[in-house]
Structures are given as C-alpha cells and as structure tokens.
PDB file of C-alpha atoms in Angstrom:
ATOM      1  CA  MET A   1       4.865 -23.123 -64.447  1.00 90.00           C
ATOM      2  CA  ALA A   2       6.590 -24.550 -61.497  1.00 97.00           C
ATOM      3  CA  ASN A   3       7.300 -27.878 -60.428  1.00 98.00           C
ATOM      4  CA  ILE A   4       5.819 -28.685 -56.988  1.00 98.00           C
ATOM      5  CA  VAL A   5       6.063 -31.942 -54.948  1.00 98.00           C
ATOM      6  CA  VAL A   6       3.079 -32.663 -52.577  1.00 98.00           C
ATOM      7  CA  ALA A   7       3.239 -35.138 -50.022  1.00 98.00           C
ATOM      8  CA  ASP A   8      -0.146 -35.991 -48.059  1.00 97.00           C
ATOM      9  CA  ASP A   9      -0.774 -39.714 -46.865  1.00 96.00           C
ATOM     10  CA  ASP A  10      -4.579 -39.130 -47.105  1.00 96.00           C
ATOM     11  CA  VAL A  11      -5.440 -39.641 -51.013  1.00 97.00           C
ATOM     12  CA  ASP A  12      -8.238 -37.272 -50.993  1.00 96.00           C
ATOM     13  CA  ILE A  13      -6.392 -34.311 -49.717  1.00 96.00           C
ATOM     14  CA  ARG A  14      -3.160 -35.051 -51.712  1.00 97.00           C
ATOM     15  CA  GLU A  15      -5.756 -35.466 -54.971  1.00 97.00           C
ATOM     16  CA  LEU A  16      -7.293 -32.038 -54.322  1.00 96.00           C
ATOM     17  CA  VAL A  17      -4.050 -30.050 -53.423  1.00 97.00           C
ATOM     18  CA  ALA A  18      -2.574 -31.600 -56.866  1.00 98.00           C
ATOM     19  CA  PHE A  19      -5.656 -30.560 -58.572  1.00 97.00           C
ATOM     20  CA  LYS A  20      -5.750 -27.263 -57.362  1.00 97.00           C
ATOM     21  CA  LEU A  21      -2.225 -26.517 -58.211  1.00 98.00           C
ATOM     22  CA  SER A  22      -2.332 -27.885 -61.666  1.00 98.00           C
ATOM     23  CA  THR A  23      -5.271 -25.612 -62.426  1.00 97.00           C
ATOM     24  CA  LEU A  24      -2.967 -22.984 -61.587  1.00 97.00           C
ATOM     25  CA  GLY A  25      -0.572 -24.331 -64.257  1.00 97.00           C
ATOM     26  CA  HIS A  26       2.181 -26.164 -62.257  1.00 98.00           C
ATOM     27  CA  GLU A  27       3.581 -29.588 -62.588  1.00 98.00           C
ATOM     28  CA  VAL A  28       2.801 -31.260 -59.629  1.00 98.00           C
ATOM     29  CA  ARG A  29       4.496 -34.764 -58.206  1.00 98.00           C
ATOM     30  CA  ALA A  30       2.091 -36.317 -55.595  1.00 98.00           C
ATOM     31  CA  VAL A  31       3.387 -38.755 -53.047  1.00 98.00           C
ATOM     32  CA  GLY A  32       2.041 -40.373 -49.840  1.00 97.00           C
ATOM     33  CA  ASP A  33       4.997 -39.466 -47.530  1.00 96.00           C
ATOM     34  CA  GLY A  34       7.812 -37.649 -46.290  1.00 97.00           C
ATOM     35  CA  GLY A  35      10.346 -40.015 -47.523  1.00 97.00           C
ATOM     36  CA  ALA A  36       9.120 -40.129 -50.786  1.00 98.00           C
ATOM     37  CA  ALA A  37       8.710 -36.312 -50.901  1.00 98.00           C
ATOM     38  CA  VAL A  38      12.640 -35.912 -50.289  1.00 98.00           C
ATOM     39  CA  GLU A  39      13.365 -38.792 -52.728  1.00 98.00           C
ATOM     40  CA  ALA A  40      11.318 -37.080 -55.232  1.00 98.00           C
ATOM     41  CA  CYS A  41      13.057 -33.728 -54.299  1.00 98.00           C
ATOM     42  CA  ARG A  42      16.837 -35.429 -54.946  1.00 98.00           C
ATOM     43  CA  ALA A  43      15.335 -36.929 -58.062  1.00 98.00           C
ATOM     44  CA  ALA A  44      14.540 -33.559 -59.790  1.00 97.00           C
ATOM     45  CA  VAL A  45      14.677 -30.527 -57.537  1.00 98.00           C
ATOM     46  CA  PRO A  46      11.316 -28.732 -57.601  1.00 98.00           C
ATOM     47  CA  ASP A  47      10.337 -25.191 -56.995  1.00 98.00           C
ATOM     48  CA  LEU A  48       8.546 -25.731 -54.009  1.00 98.00           C
ATOM     49  CA  VAL A  49       7.090 -28.369 -51.689  1.00 98.00           C
ATOM     50  CA  VAL A  50       3.963 -29.047 -49.812  1.00 98.00           C
ATOM     51  CA  LEU A  51       4.051 -31.189 -46.757  1.00 97.00           C
ATOM     52  CA  ASP A  52       1.398 -33.039 -44.482  1.00 96.00           C
ATOM     53  CA  VAL A  53       2.971 -33.113 -41.125  1.00 94.00           C
ATOM     54  CA  MET A  54       1.490 -36.255 -39.606  1.00 93.00           C
ATOM     55  CA  MET A  55       2.466 -39.014 -42.011  1.00 94.00           C
ATOM     56  CA  PRO A  56       3.715 -42.932 -41.373  1.00 92.00           C
ATOM     57  CA  GLY A  57       7.447 -43.374 -41.908  1.00 92.00           C
ATOM     58  CA  VAL A  58       9.228 -39.906 -42.542  1.00 95.00           C
ATOM     59  CA  SER A  59       6.654 -36.997 -41.098  1.00 95.00           C
ATOM     60  CA  GLY A  60       6.411 -33.642 -42.775  1.00 95.00           C
ATOM     61  CA  LEU A  61       8.719 -32.120 -39.835  1.00 96.00           C
ATOM     62  CA  ASP A  62      11.479 -34.987 -40.482  1.00 96.00           C
ATOM     63  CA  ALA A  63      11.017 -34.256 -44.511  1.00 97.00           C
ATOM     64  CA  VAL A  64      11.700 -30.489 -43.888  1.00 97.00           C
ATOM     65  CA  ARG A  65      14.993 -30.866 -41.713  1.00 97.00           C
ATOM     66  CA  GLN A  66      16.027 -33.113 -44.405  1.00 97.00           C
ATOM     67  CA  ILE A  67      15.202 -31.047 -47.240  1.00 98.00           C
ATOM     68  CA  ARG A  68      17.175 -28.026 -45.125  1.00 97.00           C
ATOM     69  CA  ALA A  69      19.972 -30.260 -44.528  1.00 98.00           C
ATOM     70  CA  ASP A  70      20.905 -30.932 -48.001  1.00 98.00           C
ATOM     71  CA  PRO A  71      22.758 -28.416 -49.844  1.00 98.00           C
ATOM     72  CA  THR A  72      21.229 -28.898 -52.970  1.00 97.00           C
ATOM     73  CA  LEU A  73      17.509 -28.730 -51.507  1.00 98.00           C
ATOM     74  CA  SER A  74      18.001 -26.036 -48.820  1.00 97.00           C
ATOM     75  CA  HIS A  75      16.763 -23.299 -50.761  1.00 96.00           C
ATOM     76  CA  LEU A  76      13.465 -24.769 -51.481  1.00 97.00           C
ATOM     77  CA  PRO A  77      10.285 -22.958 -50.063  1.00 97.00           C
ATOM     78  CA  VAL A  78       8.025 -25.709 -48.068  1.00 97.00           C
ATOM     79  CA  ILE A  79       4.821 -25.375 -47.160  1.00 97.00           C
ATOM     80  CA  LEU A  80       3.453 -27.564 -43.984  1.00 96.00           C
ATOM     81  CA  LEU A  81      -0.250 -28.260 -44.585  1.00 94.00           C
ATOM     82  CA  THR A  82      -1.540 -30.093 -41.613  1.00 88.00           C
ATOM     83  CA  ALA A  83      -4.513 -30.615 -39.071  1.00 84.00           C
ATOM     84  CA  ARG A  84      -2.082 -29.753 -36.126  1.00 78.00           C
ATOM     85  CA  ALA A  85      -3.162 -26.086 -35.250  1.00 76.00           C
ATOM     86  CA  GLN A  86      -1.945 -25.630 -31.611  1.00 83.00           C
ATOM     87  CA  GLU A  87       0.288 -22.580 -31.519  1.00 86.00           C
ATOM     88  CA  SER A  88       3.022 -25.050 -30.156  1.00 85.00           C
ATOM     89  CA  ASP A  89       2.627 -27.091 -33.373  1.00 82.00           C
ATOM     90  CA  VAL A  90       2.741 -23.944 -35.568  1.00 82.00           C
ATOM     91  CA  GLU A  91       6.162 -22.748 -33.924  1.00 91.00           C
ATOM     92  CA  THR A  92       7.520 -26.155 -34.382  1.00 87.00           C
ATOM     93  CA  GLY A  93       6.813 -26.590 -37.851  1.00 84.00           C
ATOM     94  CA  LEU A  94       8.141 -23.144 -38.522  1.00 86.00           C
ATOM     95  CA  HIS A  95      11.301 -23.727 -36.607  1.00 90.00           C
ATOM     96  CA  SER A  96      11.912 -27.128 -38.367  1.00 92.00           C
ATOM     97  CA  GLY A  97      12.398 -24.791 -41.398  1.00 93.00           C
ATOM     98  CA  ALA A  98       8.721 -24.503 -43.194  1.00 95.00           C
ATOM     99  CA  ASP A  99       8.282 -21.280 -44.994  1.00 96.00           C
ATOM    100  CA  ALA A 100       4.324 -21.322 -44.323  1.00 95.00           C
ATOM    101  CA  TYR A 101       2.009 -23.116 -42.007  1.00 94.00           C
ATOM    102  CA  ILE A 102      -1.717 -23.981 -43.428  1.00 95.00           C
ATOM    103  CA  THR A 103      -3.983 -25.699 -41.143  1.00 93.00           C
ATOM    104  CA  LYS A 104      -6.516 -27.992 -41.915  1.00 92.00           C
ATOM    105  CA  PRO A 105      -9.535 -27.455 -42.982  1.00 93.00           C
ATOM    106  CA  PHE A 106      -7.964 -25.046 -45.868  1.00 93.00           C
ATOM    107  CA  SER A 107      -9.046 -23.028 -48.514  1.00 94.00           C
ATOM    108  CA  PRO A 108      -7.798 -24.195 -51.987  1.00 94.00           C
ATOM    109  CA  ARG A 109      -7.470 -20.654 -52.766  1.00 94.00           C
ATOM    110  CA  ASP A 110      -5.656 -19.793 -50.032  1.00 95.00           C
ATOM    111  CA  LEU A 111      -3.427 -22.456 -50.667  1.00 96.00           C
ATOM    112  CA  GLY A 112      -2.980 -21.553 -54.170  1.00 96.00           C
ATOM    113  CA  GLU A 113      -2.426 -17.607 -53.081  1.00 96.00           C
ATOM    114  CA  ARG A 114       0.379 -18.760 -50.509  1.00 96.00           C
ATOM    115  CA  VAL A 115       2.035 -21.144 -53.466  1.00 97.00           C
ATOM    116  CA  GLU A 116       2.114 -18.184 -55.775  1.00 97.00           C
ATOM    117  CA  SER A 117       3.431 -15.788 -53.151  1.00 96.00           C
ATOM    118  CA  LEU A 118       5.812 -18.136 -52.122  1.00 96.00           C
ATOM    119  CA  LEU A 119       7.224 -18.938 -55.665  1.00 96.00           C
ATOM    120  CA  ALA A 120       7.322 -14.987 -56.708  1.00 95.00           C
ATOM    121  CA  SER A 121       9.263 -14.083 -53.679  1.00 91.00           C
ATOM    122  CA  ARG A 122      12.030 -16.736 -54.801  1.00 78.00           C
ATOM    123  CA  ALA A 123      11.988 -15.324 -58.262  1.00 70.00           C
TER     124      ALA A 123
END
C-alpha cells in the first residue's frame, strides 16, 4: 500500500482517481489545487503524486517544480493527468519534472497500471 496525493480542481475527476487508487489498496489524500498538493506532501511525504495541470492558483506544473525544488520531496514520482494533449504540452510537463504524462479522457485501468509501475520502479 502506498500513500498518494491526488490534486484536481474537478471534483468528479478527483473522486474517480481517488476511488480507483483506493480500490488498488492505496491511501489517497485528495485536494483541489496544486498549492494544497504541495502542502499535503510537506505535511506527510507521500509515495507518489498525481496532479492535474490546469488548476486555479498553483497549477500542476508549478506544483511539480516546487516538489522538485524541495530536497525532502524531490524524489517523489509525479504523474500529470491533464486534458492538455498537444506535443508541446507533454514536453513542457515532462521538462517540468513529471515522471509520466497521461491525457484526459483516460482509462482508470491505465492510470492504475502507470501508478503501480512507477511505485515498483522506486521500490
């Protein structure tokens, strides 16, 4: 079981992701924006973070950069889950420090597999 922080400003997506990951046996802390995600990570360092890119306040890209800049969090695997699907968006996301980039609409099964793969590679 892993501890995972999920941030998405869309309640339905956030609940879907949290539900899928909890059915895989993970403990999920779901928040509504990137700033809350970074705060949740600092309060209790998780095993993985899933971030939407487009959120009010602190975006997912800004949150990844803050996570990578924090020595206590920089090792965390980060997945960006977003509707931004242009090649330049993917490049920007990966260059910001994300380990994986998944576009919406997404398959919850594929998300679960990607999470498990990243967790296994860090074990």
